[in-house]
Amino acid sequence: MGFTFLNTAFLFTAFAALLPLIIHMISRRRVDAIDFSSIRFLKQLERKKIRRVRIRQILLLIIRSLILLFVALAIARPTLRGALDGGVSSHARTSVAIVIDDSSSMSRRTNGGVLFTEAVARVRAIAELLSSGDETFLLTASSPTEVVIGDGTFSPDVLDAELSALEPTEAGTDYRRAVTAALGYLAESHNLNRELYIIGDMQRTGWESEVGSLVETSAEPGSPAEMAGKRVRGYLIPVTGPTGNCAVTAVCVERRYGGTRGMYGIVAETRNFGARPCDIPVRLFVDGVQVGQTGAAIDAHATASAAFSTAVDVNEWHSGWIEIPTDVLDADNRRYFVIRPEERIEVLVVRGNGTAQSGGSVGAPGSSGRVGAPGGSGRIGERDDSYYIERALDPTRRGERFHPVVLTAGALAHQEQGRFPVVVLADIDRLDDAGERWIERHLTGGGGVLAVLGDGTDIRYWNTELLPLLAGGAIIGPVERRGGMRLAPVSAGHPLLTGLVFGDRLIDDVAVRKALRVKIDGADEIMEMPGVGPAMVATTPPVGGAAALLYTGIDPAWSDIPRSGLLVPLLHRIAGRLAEPAARELDCVVGGDLAVPYAPSHSGAPVVLLPDGSEEPAVRISGPRGGAVLRRVNQTGIYEFTQSGELHALGAVNLPEQESDLEAVDEASLAELLDPLEITVIEVGAALEEEILVARHGRELWRAFVYIALMLLALEMYIARPRFAERGTDAG
């Protein structure tokens, strides 16, 4: 422990304590003493009085000197400081790493303006406390973390210039990654004092990217981050703003079947993150024009859906957005989407029975696609699962949306790889080794597989060969009920069931008499058989692509699905979803990569027109589907991918959903998350300079010195008053 003064320049004022003594010495008068015989008997009494008066005067002199001394020392800011790292004084050069939150949530409006402006002001206040020889690192807490100053600048002007250039982004928040990076810089610093400052709204979702403390999740034992964490002073400087916020958190676009061609259903999910219910208008814009409006009544901390229908030209790309009124955070009040042109999708339907009458090759695109005698007029069997699947995919036999091609399992390995985006395994018993390898390559290339189980399913083979390839899990065994089991929606809000669910029931009351019980982990359950379990799941295979499994046959002996109004829209949606797993990449969040599939031409490089009107080059995507990708997009909106001046694709970029939840994390959770850092929270309104200097140099004692001076002043007034003097005289 040690004692020092922060304002040493004011220590000279301590000499003011000598003023009472100097004044006393100057005011003393020398007189000649003349003795009178008549009063010699009074001398003894007078000497006693004078002795008491002198003691009182000396006491007042001491008290007045101490008053001036303590006031002077208080001005010099006395500080009790500790030793650091084995007794080395904390008066050393300081390395400061500042993490400032520039994520989308920091753009919210407050009574004083924008929240980010307040955060920048706090950083500037920290900069004013730095001295010559101190170094500063500046990082952002948006995702991905940006290192604004990574060379440890000694110049306050450089820091000020970088701060002036910063603005709140539309990215999400990742405090953990930013803090880990900042600790890495501090670990490499040669300065003895190392300080970490985290300035932001302390958004709870920004800390919850992983589970566990900072060291457990992001710093292995002995790493720079862990070593720095044991020697760094941490400061949390929260800037607060309103948390009542409504947002558009999701948009689902699904093609409607039947009626007007090009009709799409658009369902928007709106969420109220506030503590009060709200009733807001929701508007739909397509190609920049408002085409619909409805209302959404949302309870506190709840969600609500708004459904729209709109018709578009199926041969063109279209873009749009869902919009709600402005509130404290405008960035999440609009969510963008893209509608791609409808293309005819070739679907390969693989049968499990019958014998091919040809060499197993499917005719060229545009032919009937049936395996049979030369010319393609033959059909292998009728009224099995493949028959109903083929009729459902192409009811008009014109191949407008889907062009199904039917063949046997033995002919699968002879088909062109990459030609069919979707393969349907229609109640097959097994595949040969070549067929299994073909399916694996198909999935690895991003293709989709729909597996329909039924009479022909060889359970042992599927459990050992096909299910591990498609989804994992196992077929437990058959289930049969003569009375039937009614299909029910499990994921009523799933895109595959949008518009097909009325309350908690499907639009058609579908009975299932026979099914297989299957156990698969990590899949979306779309429909179930109450009392039995899932009837259909969607999953992502281990090797890639997409898959869906229907646990009951599309066969009148197994279920009423072939005769229901559910078959056509459900199969169309499944096939459309499986055809293009990359279609989901038409939508990404800020900070991610925006990838779009399209048929690339060999001339010219892909170029992206950004929402702000600027252009950036894109990177080609290799593979049979082709396309382009734009890395690390940093703003929301619609992106246009062009090549040689021709529009090839559109992409939508939106705000991360978790950024709309403005609730701050509590201090207890922060202490656990930032372990082993010793954290000091500087609350709103606290004196930043005092809090930091106290921790950097020790505990300031000037208030105590002022209080002592005031008490001495009160004592001086009490002793100096006449009654005290008279009382002292009378006592004599």
XYZ file of C-alpha atoms in Angstrom:
732
model
C 0.000 0.000 0.000
C 1.128 3.578 -0.648
C -0.024 7.170 -0.314
C 0.152 9.733 -3.081
C -1.456 12.876 -4.499
C -3.081 13.071 -7.923
C -2.828 16.883 -8.146
C 0.731 17.319 -6.916
C 0.875 20.805 -8.449
C -1.407 22.027 -5.648
C 0.752 20.714 -2.828
C 2.394 24.138 -2.493
C -0.878 25.396 -1.013
C -0.004 23.392 2.112
C 2.288 26.263 3.068
C -0.893 28.192 3.814
C -0.941 26.311 7.111
C 1.870 28.598 8.263
C -0.257 31.728 7.845
C -1.811 31.647 11.348
C 1.641 31.286 12.862
C 3.034 34.138 10.776
C 0.084 36.374 11.641
C 0.488 35.513 15.304
C 4.161 36.346 15.247
C 3.574 39.679 13.521
C 0.751 40.712 15.827
C 2.728 40.156 19.032
C 3.610 43.427 20.837
C 6.536 43.889 23.191
C 5.793 46.054 26.334
C 7.903 47.170 29.271
C 6.923 45.717 32.645
C 6.707 48.085 35.693
C 6.058 46.512 39.044
C 3.747 48.185 41.611
C 3.989 47.154 45.176
C 0.241 47.382 45.642
C -0.499 44.621 43.117
C 2.277 42.218 43.774
C -0.192 39.943 45.537
C -2.222 39.693 42.336
C 0.665 38.435 40.168
C 0.289 34.866 41.147
C -3.417 34.856 40.126
C -2.689 36.756 36.871
C -0.013 34.288 35.847
C -2.531 31.457 36.078
C -5.023 33.344 33.833
C -2.368 34.203 31.282
C -1.223 30.579 31.178
C -4.779 29.454 30.321
C -5.192 32.174 27.687
C -1.934 31.188 26.079
C -2.953 27.507 25.961
C -6.241 28.544 24.303
C -4.395 30.733 21.805
C -1.902 27.981 20.965
C -4.769 25.494 20.531
C -6.590 27.885 18.177
C -3.331 28.456 16.305
C -2.854 24.725 15.796
C -6.497 24.160 14.779
C -6.455 27.024 12.255
C -3.199 25.750 10.765
C -4.648 22.230 10.489
C -7.795 23.577 8.787
C -5.720 25.262 6.112
C -3.461 22.223 5.817
C -6.340 19.753 5.297
C -8.050 22.054 2.770
C -4.798 22.350 0.835
C -4.242 18.591 0.889
C -7.836 17.964 -0.248
C -7.198 20.192 -3.278
C -4.122 18.064 -4.082
C -6.405 14.926 -4.090
C -4.737 12.516 -1.653
C -5.041 8.879 -2.787
C -4.411 5.571 -1.073
C -3.075 3.225 -3.735
C -2.168 -0.449 -3.757
C 0.729 -2.398 -5.132
C 0.446 -4.227 -8.448
C 2.170 -7.452 -9.433
C 4.422 -7.935 -6.475
C 4.667 -4.409 -5.186
C 5.271 -2.482 -8.410
C 3.488 0.844 -8.285
C 0.403 1.319 -10.442
C 1.853 4.596 -11.697
C 2.958 3.022 -14.983
C 2.038 3.355 -18.626
C -1.367 2.008 -19.500
C -2.662 -0.105 -22.385
C -6.348 0.434 -23.007
C -8.575 -1.790 -25.169
C -11.972 -0.257 -25.884
C -14.880 -2.351 -27.179
C -17.684 -0.124 -28.427
C -21.020 -1.578 -29.473
C -21.912 -0.334 -32.951
C -24.586 -2.964 -33.637
C -28.062 -2.200 -34.888
C -29.563 -1.971 -31.402
C -27.338 1.056 -30.712
C -29.208 3.043 -33.385
C -32.340 3.217 -31.224
C -33.641 6.647 -30.401
C -33.573 8.142 -26.907
C -34.637 11.486 -25.472
C -31.104 12.742 -26.030
C -30.743 11.482 -29.610
C -29.200 8.214 -30.731
C -27.799 5.746 -28.197
C -24.569 5.305 -30.146
C -23.774 9.016 -29.797
C -23.755 8.625 -26.024
C -21.419 5.632 -26.306
C -18.963 7.640 -28.426
C -19.029 10.452 -25.843
C -18.083 7.953 -23.129
C -15.143 6.715 -25.202
C -13.929 10.287 -25.653
C -14.131 10.778 -21.875
C -11.914 7.728 -21.428
C -9.446 9.104 -23.975
C -9.072 12.304 -21.949
C -7.712 10.259 -19.030
C -4.816 8.852 -21.050
C -1.326 10.242 -20.669
C 1.791 10.331 -22.806
C 3.048 6.802 -23.416
C -0.354 5.125 -23.014
C -1.643 3.065 -25.952
C -5.186 2.470 -27.165
C -6.862 -0.343 -29.104
C -10.362 0.143 -30.489
C -12.693 -2.702 -31.518
C -16.395 -2.948 -32.342
C -18.879 -5.373 -30.796
C -20.887 -5.887 -33.990
C -20.716 -9.252 -35.717
C -18.199 -9.865 -37.161
C -15.882 -7.874 -34.892
C -13.962 -5.086 -36.610
C -10.562 -4.018 -35.307
C -10.630 -0.253 -35.861
C -7.276 0.442 -34.160
C -5.082 -2.623 -33.780
C -1.623 -1.084 -33.572
C -2.063 0.537 -30.155
C -2.063 4.212 -31.097
C -0.409 6.770 -28.815
C -2.178 9.654 -30.556
C -5.461 10.978 -29.144
C -6.086 12.635 -32.512
C -6.056 9.264 -34.284
C -8.548 7.862 -31.783
C -10.783 10.898 -32.146
C -10.716 10.646 -35.946
C -11.659 6.972 -35.892
C -14.485 7.653 -33.452
C -15.824 10.412 -35.684
C -15.952 7.961 -38.595
C -17.866 5.282 -36.668
C -21.613 4.915 -37.098
C -24.073 2.290 -35.865
C -24.285 -0.607 -38.299
C -27.129 -2.990 -39.142
C -25.198 -5.995 -37.853
C -25.903 -8.180 -34.850
C -24.025 -8.066 -31.546
C -21.250 -10.396 -30.402
C -19.662 -9.065 -27.224
C -17.825 -12.309 -26.499
C -15.837 -12.364 -29.713
C -14.948 -8.685 -29.378
C -13.848 -9.069 -25.752
C -11.738 -12.117 -26.609
C -10.015 -10.199 -29.403
C -9.413 -7.206 -27.113
C -7.853 -9.435 -24.439
C -5.543 -10.848 -27.083
C -4.218 -7.361 -27.841
C -3.769 -6.582 -24.141
C -1.918 -9.866 -23.609
C 0.697 -8.759 -26.154
C 1.114 -5.339 -24.560
C 4.325 -4.513 -22.654
C 2.677 -1.935 -20.408
C 2.054 -2.870 -16.819
C -1.433 -1.357 -16.510
C -3.962 -3.050 -18.810
C -7.545 -1.919 -18.946
C -10.525 -3.218 -20.893
C -13.546 -1.000 -21.484
C -16.850 -2.357 -22.815
C -19.282 0.373 -23.826
C -22.743 -0.501 -25.133
C -26.323 -1.351 -24.276
C -25.223 -4.765 -22.867
C -27.874 -6.476 -24.972
C -28.577 -9.899 -23.512
C -28.619 -11.667 -26.879
C -25.214 -10.173 -27.654
C -23.697 -12.179 -24.803
C -25.543 -15.445 -25.418
C -23.773 -16.676 -28.547
C -22.195 -19.409 -26.436
C -22.635 -20.950 -23.009
C -20.111 -20.675 -20.185
C -17.584 -18.133 -19.010
C -15.256 -16.204 -21.255
C -12.281 -18.457 -20.600
C -14.314 -21.679 -20.892
C -15.626 -20.801 -24.338
C -13.011 -18.655 -26.008
C -9.662 -19.021 -24.318
C -7.757 -22.235 -23.765
C -5.439 -22.475 -20.720
C -2.230 -20.561 -21.357
C -3.631 -18.572 -24.283
C -3.069 -14.793 -24.467
C -6.734 -14.122 -23.739
C -6.685 -16.213 -20.555
C -3.366 -14.745 -19.375
C -4.582 -11.214 -19.991
C -7.855 -11.971 -18.264
C -5.998 -12.522 -14.996
C -4.190 -9.163 -15.118
C -6.686 -6.831 -16.767
C -8.982 -4.372 -15.060
C -12.373 -4.551 -16.739
C -14.909 -1.732 -16.905
C -18.487 -2.094 -18.067
C -20.012 1.206 -19.122
C -23.672 0.608 -20.001
C -25.621 3.140 -22.043
C -29.324 2.607 -21.664
C -32.334 3.298 -23.809
C -35.976 2.244 -24.187
C -36.596 -1.491 -24.635
C -40.231 -1.529 -25.833
C -39.833 -2.587 -29.444
C -41.867 -4.271 -32.184
C -40.232 -6.009 -35.152
C -40.903 -8.027 -38.280
C -38.965 -11.180 -37.423
C -39.758 -13.502 -40.349
C -41.406 -13.603 -43.771
C -42.559 -16.812 -45.457
C -43.326 -16.780 -49.203
C -45.215 -19.785 -50.605
C -46.733 -20.394 -54.017
C -50.499 -20.965 -54.019
C -51.831 -23.821 -56.132
C -55.065 -23.677 -58.052
C -56.817 -20.554 -59.254
C -54.778 -17.625 -60.586
C -51.363 -18.588 -61.889
C -48.553 -16.804 -60.094
C -50.522 -16.355 -56.872
C -48.332 -16.320 -53.764
C -49.137 -16.352 -50.099
C -46.925 -14.168 -47.902
C -47.037 -14.599 -44.141
C -45.195 -12.141 -41.897
C -44.336 -12.844 -38.278
C -44.364 -9.769 -36.066
C -43.160 -9.784 -32.482
C -43.667 -7.467 -29.556
C -40.586 -7.346 -27.319
C -42.155 -4.784 -24.988
C -44.114 -5.125 -21.761
C -47.301 -3.612 -23.186
C -49.623 -4.986 -25.889
C -49.722 -3.144 -29.179
C -51.998 -2.950 -32.206
C -50.104 -2.023 -35.359
C -50.736 -1.908 -39.123
C -48.686 -4.299 -41.265
C -48.090 -3.394 -44.916
C -46.930 -5.480 -47.873
C -44.836 -3.984 -50.670
C -43.968 -5.830 -53.888
C -41.565 -4.275 -56.391
C -41.741 -1.021 -54.442
C -45.549 -0.708 -54.551
C -47.857 -1.272 -51.596
C -50.222 -4.128 -52.463
C -51.729 -5.000 -49.099
C -52.322 -3.923 -45.526
C -53.711 -5.612 -42.447
C -53.568 -5.202 -38.692
C -51.768 -7.185 -36.002
C -52.745 -7.177 -32.325
C -49.735 -8.407 -30.366
C -49.695 -9.120 -26.649
C -46.691 -8.235 -24.527
C -43.705 -10.474 -25.295
C -45.754 -12.360 -27.901
C -45.907 -12.892 -31.659
C -48.639 -12.513 -34.256
C -48.932 -13.385 -37.931
C -50.159 -11.269 -40.817
C -51.164 -13.091 -44.018
C -51.292 -11.635 -47.532
C -51.897 -12.885 -51.064
C -50.509 -11.341 -54.210
C -50.126 -12.289 -57.878
C -46.885 -11.725 -59.797
C -45.447 -12.518 -63.214
C -44.045 -16.024 -62.817
C -41.378 -15.403 -65.457
C -39.678 -12.506 -63.654
C -37.724 -11.876 -60.459
C -39.624 -9.931 -57.816
C -38.674 -8.378 -54.505
C -40.618 -6.852 -51.675
C -40.809 -6.190 -47.991
C -43.124 -6.246 -44.983
C -43.259 -3.000 -43.028
C -44.607 -1.830 -39.663
C -44.636 1.720 -38.208
C -41.515 3.320 -36.783
C -40.650 2.863 -33.123
C -37.515 3.077 -30.962
C -35.573 0.829 -33.386
C -36.343 1.414 -37.059
C -33.929 -1.123 -38.534
C -36.180 -4.108 -37.727
C -39.442 -2.525 -38.877
C -38.900 -3.756 -42.432
C -38.050 -7.270 -43.625
C -37.175 -8.046 -47.236
C -37.951 -11.097 -49.383
C -37.443 -12.332 -52.935
C -39.761 -14.228 -55.290
C -37.793 -16.083 -57.953
C -39.159 -16.948 -61.422
C -40.928 -20.250 -61.613
C -38.915 -22.879 -63.440
C -39.948 -26.341 -64.454
C -38.319 -28.785 -62.066
C -37.470 -32.299 -63.129
C -38.296 -34.832 -60.425
C -36.930 -38.356 -60.565
C -39.450 -40.833 -59.106
C -37.777 -44.149 -58.247
C -40.062 -47.191 -58.029
C -39.323 -50.246 -55.977
C -41.080 -52.946 -58.078
C -41.460 -53.907 -61.736
C -38.779 -54.515 -64.346
C -37.460 -51.948 -66.768
C -38.120 -52.720 -70.398
C -35.279 -50.575 -71.621
C -31.685 -50.006 -70.740
C -32.637 -47.872 -67.775
C -31.912 -44.506 -69.335
C -34.445 -41.719 -69.242
C -35.301 -39.837 -72.406
C -34.032 -36.379 -73.098
C -35.609 -33.453 -71.277
C -39.006 -32.740 -72.724
C -39.878 -36.369 -73.490
C -42.491 -38.289 -71.551
C -39.770 -39.554 -69.218
C -41.377 -42.934 -68.661
C -39.270 -46.044 -68.818
C -40.644 -48.541 -71.307
C -40.381 -49.499 -74.930
C -38.358 -47.272 -77.227
C -40.350 -44.108 -77.706
C -41.283 -43.924 -74.038
C -44.938 -44.906 -74.311
C -44.864 -47.767 -71.837
C -45.586 -47.632 -68.111
C -44.285 -49.906 -65.390
C -47.309 -50.846 -63.361
C -50.110 -48.588 -62.180
C -51.839 -47.525 -58.989
C -48.702 -47.802 -56.833
C -47.045 -44.950 -54.899
C -45.107 -43.747 -57.922
C -48.351 -43.454 -59.920
C -50.010 -41.154 -57.365
C -46.810 -39.127 -56.904
C -46.464 -38.636 -60.652
C -50.111 -37.583 -61.062
C -49.896 -35.195 -58.097
C -46.731 -33.499 -59.360
C -48.106 -33.047 -62.884
C -51.924 -33.209 -62.796
C -52.363 -31.617 -66.244
C -49.672 -33.770 -67.900
C -48.181 -30.596 -69.406
C -45.178 -30.343 -67.095
C -45.773 -26.671 -66.316
C -44.285 -26.714 -62.836
C -42.837 -30.206 -62.349
C -41.777 -32.801 -64.901
C -41.803 -36.199 -63.171
C -39.668 -38.994 -64.587
C -40.398 -42.528 -63.355
C -37.907 -45.417 -63.382
C -36.959 -48.434 -61.336
C -34.388 -48.592 -58.577
C -32.034 -50.680 -60.720
C -31.816 -47.916 -63.333
C -30.969 -45.151 -60.867
C -27.175 -45.423 -61.181
C -27.374 -44.880 -64.959
C -28.951 -41.425 -64.715
C -27.147 -38.149 -65.282
C -25.830 -36.729 -62.040
C -27.049 -33.206 -61.376
C -29.971 -33.274 -63.808
C -32.699 -33.916 -61.209
C -32.880 -31.485 -58.270
C -35.325 -33.828 -56.494
C -35.435 -37.592 -56.175
C -38.466 -39.412 -54.728
C -37.854 -42.907 -53.356
C -41.408 -44.220 -53.788
C -41.719 -47.236 -51.497
C -38.540 -48.953 -52.658
C -37.177 -51.991 -50.899
C -33.463 -51.373 -51.454
C -30.828 -49.865 -53.751
C -27.717 -51.522 -55.085
C -24.271 -50.151 -54.186
C -24.141 -47.990 -57.309
C -27.557 -46.559 -56.498
C -26.490 -45.718 -52.952
C -23.401 -43.893 -54.238
C -25.589 -41.999 -56.729
C -27.898 -40.816 -53.906
C -24.903 -39.797 -51.786
C -23.423 -37.722 -54.626
C -26.857 -36.228 -55.256
C -27.141 -35.054 -51.633
C -23.551 -33.834 -51.501
C -24.259 -31.688 -54.564
C -27.162 -29.978 -52.785
C -30.009 -32.126 -54.093
C -33.129 -33.167 -52.235
C -34.643 -36.571 -51.479
C -38.203 -37.455 -50.486
C -38.477 -40.970 -49.042
C -41.960 -42.519 -48.965
C -42.132 -45.662 -46.830
C -44.607 -48.435 -47.446
C -45.143 -52.144 -48.155
C -41.905 -52.535 -50.035
C -39.657 -51.034 -47.346
C -36.965 -53.492 -46.228
C -36.623 -52.302 -42.620
C -33.269 -53.972 -41.951
C -31.726 -52.557 -45.123
C -33.096 -49.061 -44.516
C -31.810 -49.016 -40.941
C -28.290 -50.034 -41.952
C -27.875 -48.281 -45.335
C -30.394 -45.622 -46.386
C -31.540 -43.983 -43.141
C -27.957 -43.215 -41.971
C -27.416 -41.559 -45.346
C -30.648 -39.552 -45.286
C -31.248 -38.652 -41.665
C -29.908 -41.120 -39.133
C -32.227 -42.847 -36.695
C -34.055 -46.111 -37.207
C -37.366 -47.666 -38.218
C -38.834 -49.187 -35.054
C -41.565 -51.244 -36.671
C -44.960 -51.198 -38.426
C -48.177 -49.751 -37.012
C -51.622 -50.827 -38.246
C -55.063 -49.710 -37.130
C -58.186 -50.631 -39.032
C -60.064 -47.592 -37.784
C -57.284 -45.336 -38.971
C -55.211 -42.616 -37.330
C -55.926 -39.015 -38.240
C -53.053 -36.915 -39.540
C -52.540 -33.757 -37.509
C -50.193 -30.782 -37.969
C -47.344 -30.569 -35.488
C -45.487 -27.594 -36.917
C -48.603 -25.609 -37.828
C -46.480 -22.584 -38.708
C -44.125 -24.538 -40.947
C -43.976 -23.229 -44.557
C -44.968 -26.645 -45.922
C -48.306 -26.394 -44.122
C -49.049 -22.699 -44.657
C -52.655 -22.447 -45.784
C -53.229 -26.173 -45.299
C -54.017 -25.902 -41.587
C -57.336 -24.792 -40.132
C -56.878 -24.215 -36.417
C -55.143 -27.337 -35.161
C -56.410 -29.539 -37.999
C -55.493 -30.068 -41.619
C -57.912 -28.822 -44.269
C -58.677 -32.443 -45.128
C -59.452 -35.052 -42.497
C -56.882 -37.632 -43.612
C -56.943 -41.125 -42.122
C -53.880 -43.400 -41.992
C -54.429 -47.141 -41.593
C -50.856 -48.389 -41.883
C -47.578 -46.658 -41.117
C -44.064 -47.212 -39.854
C -42.865 -45.879 -36.523
C -39.517 -44.129 -37.058
C -37.198 -42.453 -34.544
C -35.097 -39.596 -35.940
C -33.378 -36.927 -33.864
C -32.849 -33.349 -35.010
C -35.657 -33.182 -37.603
C -38.590 -30.802 -38.082
C -41.844 -32.651 -37.415
C -44.415 -31.508 -39.952
C -47.303 -33.929 -39.314
C -48.021 -36.568 -36.725
C -50.302 -39.485 -36.045
C -51.718 -38.755 -32.579
C -50.918 -41.545 -30.196
C -48.290 -42.979 -32.549
C -45.796 -40.262 -33.362
C -44.466 -38.324 -36.358
C -45.919 -39.014 -39.796
C -43.570 -36.765 -41.749
C -40.297 -34.996 -40.976
C -37.917 -32.678 -42.814
C -34.223 -32.991 -42.070
C -30.731 -32.198 -43.295
C -28.688 -35.287 -44.258
C -25.176 -35.644 -42.815
C -23.600 -35.287 -46.288
C -25.617 -32.188 -47.247
C -28.640 -31.366 -49.326
C -32.135 -31.765 -47.913
C -34.457 -34.655 -47.160
C -38.032 -35.385 -46.107
C -39.499 -38.690 -44.948
C -43.149 -39.744 -45.103
C -43.811 -42.686 -42.810
C -46.992 -43.852 -44.562
C -47.421 -44.898 -48.153
C -49.189 -42.775 -50.763
C -51.380 -45.749 -51.461
C -55.126 -46.186 -50.752
C -54.368 -49.353 -48.808
C -52.188 -47.342 -46.407
C -53.901 -43.955 -46.181
C -56.489 -41.553 -47.577
C -53.723 -39.214 -48.792
C -54.177 -40.125 -52.512
C -57.871 -39.153 -52.353
C -57.417 -36.002 -50.250
C -57.015 -32.397 -51.219
C -53.761 -32.404 -49.294
C -51.730 -34.469 -51.757
C -51.132 -32.011 -54.602
C -50.200 -28.857 -52.612
C -48.176 -30.831 -50.080
C -46.115 -32.702 -52.701
C -45.623 -29.513 -54.702
C -44.329 -27.704 -51.646
C -42.084 -30.574 -50.617
C -40.636 -30.901 -54.121
C -40.170 -27.144 -54.441
C -38.449 -26.972 -51.078
C -36.198 -29.956 -51.761
C -35.364 -28.792 -55.260
C -33.343 -25.835 -54.138
C -31.797 -25.917 -50.686
C -29.747 -23.009 -52.030
C -32.964 -21.035 -52.442
C -32.861 -20.402 -48.714
C -29.556 -18.660 -49.339
C -31.437 -15.981 -51.283
C -32.007 -14.560 -47.812
C -29.231 -13.938 -45.287
C -28.565 -11.615 -42.355
C -26.143 -8.723 -42.122
C -22.608 -9.968 -41.611
C -23.221 -13.203 -43.525
C -22.577 -14.298 -47.107
C -25.345 -13.796 -49.667
C -25.336 -16.654 -52.201
C -27.735 -16.936 -55.121
C -28.057 -19.841 -57.576
C -28.472 -19.140 -61.295
C -27.238 -20.489 -64.608
C -24.000 -18.539 -65.139
C -22.769 -17.425 -68.513
C -19.118 -17.667 -69.488
C -18.791 -14.007 -70.453
C -18.315 -11.310 -67.848
C -17.903 -11.404 -64.106
C -20.864 -11.325 -61.699
C -21.528 -7.873 -60.265
C -23.843 -6.959 -57.393
C -25.843 -3.746 -57.214
C -26.125 -2.862 -53.522
C -29.177 -1.207 -51.913
C -27.330 2.116 -51.661
C -26.713 2.143 -55.435
C -23.025 1.173 -55.353
C -21.599 -1.920 -57.038
C -19.306 -4.690 -55.834
C -17.872 -7.742 -57.590
C -19.204 -11.145 -56.583
C -17.499 -14.544 -56.498
C -18.654 -17.313 -58.827
C -20.073 -20.482 -57.300
C -18.707 -23.620 -58.891
C -20.809 -26.727 -59.429
C -23.629 -27.821 -61.694
C -26.089 -25.243 -60.326
C -23.696 -22.320 -60.522
C -24.391 -18.896 -59.100
C -22.558 -16.160 -57.226
C -21.851 -15.130 -53.661
C -21.226 -11.755 -52.031
C -19.120 -12.014 -48.890
C -19.955 -10.284 -45.607
C -22.852 -8.066 -46.589
C -23.189 -5.095 -44.262
C -26.591 -3.555 -44.924
C -30.168 -4.681 -45.264
C -32.079 -4.471 -48.520
C -32.409 -6.068 -51.953
C -29.248 -6.994 -53.877
C -29.231 -7.404 -57.669
C -26.813 -9.922 -59.198
C -25.992 -9.063 -62.803
C -23.629 -10.433 -65.420
C -22.813 -8.623 -68.661
C -25.532 -6.117 -67.797
C -28.259 -8.766 -67.477
C -30.138 -9.438 -64.236
C -29.600 -13.031 -63.126
C -30.845 -13.113 -59.542
C -32.028 -11.106 -56.545
C -31.088 -11.565 -52.920
C -32.540 -10.223 -49.666
C -30.513 -9.242 -46.599
C -32.210 -8.669 -43.269
C -31.419 -7.757 -39.690
C -30.569 -10.653 -37.338
C -33.758 -11.516 -35.474
C -32.101 -11.516 -32.045
C -31.047 -7.887 -32.511
C -34.651 -6.790 -31.952
C -34.656 -7.995 -28.336
C -33.322 -4.939 -26.506
C -33.299 -6.400 -22.996
C -29.969 -5.926 -21.193
C -28.146 -8.709 -19.360
C -28.043 -8.497 -15.569
C -24.802 -7.798 -13.671
C -24.700 -11.207 -11.991
C -24.751 -12.973 -15.354
C -22.090 -10.628 -16.685
C -19.795 -11.439 -13.786
C -20.086 -15.140 -14.615
C -19.662 -14.591 -18.344
C -16.536 -12.457 -17.928
C -14.831 -14.654 -15.354
C -11.900 -14.363 -14.460
C -11.893 -10.639 -15.228
C -12.389 -8.296 -12.286
C -15.199 -6.089 -13.518
C -16.202 -2.622 -12.360
C -19.602 -1.415 -13.545
C -19.756 2.341 -14.059
C -23.424 3.158 -13.809
C -25.217 5.806 -15.818
C -24.591 9.231 -14.291
C -21.475 8.154 -12.363
C -18.353 10.323 -12.602
C -16.336 8.422 -15.174
C -13.058 10.177 -14.373
C -13.322 9.511 -10.671
C -14.259 5.836 -11.070
C -11.393 5.114 -13.443
C -8.709 7.080 -11.616
C -9.705 5.491 -8.311
C -9.223 2.049 -9.768
C -6.085 3.025 -11.635
C -4.377 4.909 -8.806
C -6.252 3.922 -5.655
C -8.946 5.304 -3.372
C -9.138 9.117 -3.234
C -9.342 10.595 0.266
C -10.086 14.258 -0.495
C -13.627 14.003 0.831
C -12.320 12.689 4.143
C -9.847 15.585 4.299
C -12.632 18.082 3.642
C -14.787 16.523 6.367
C -11.863 16.739 8.845
C -11.316 20.391 7.900
C -15.012 21.126 8.511
C -14.935 19.416 11.896
C -11.810 21.379 12.851
C -13.535 24.570 11.730
C -16.502 23.816 13.973
C -14.124 23.130 16.881
C -12.273 26.389 16.208
C -15.528 28.372 16.254
C -16.534 26.753 19.529
C -13.214 27.463 21.262
C -12.892 30.978 19.885
C -16.290 32.247 20.998
C -16.340 34.682 24.043
C -18.377 32.441 26.348
C -15.698 29.804 26.091
C -13.083 32.396 27.031
C -15.165 33.677 29.981
C -15.805 30.125 31.169
C -12.090 29.482 31.097
C -11.440 32.687 33.096
C -14.108 31.938 35.683
C -12.763 28.467 36.157
C -9.477 30.072 37.065
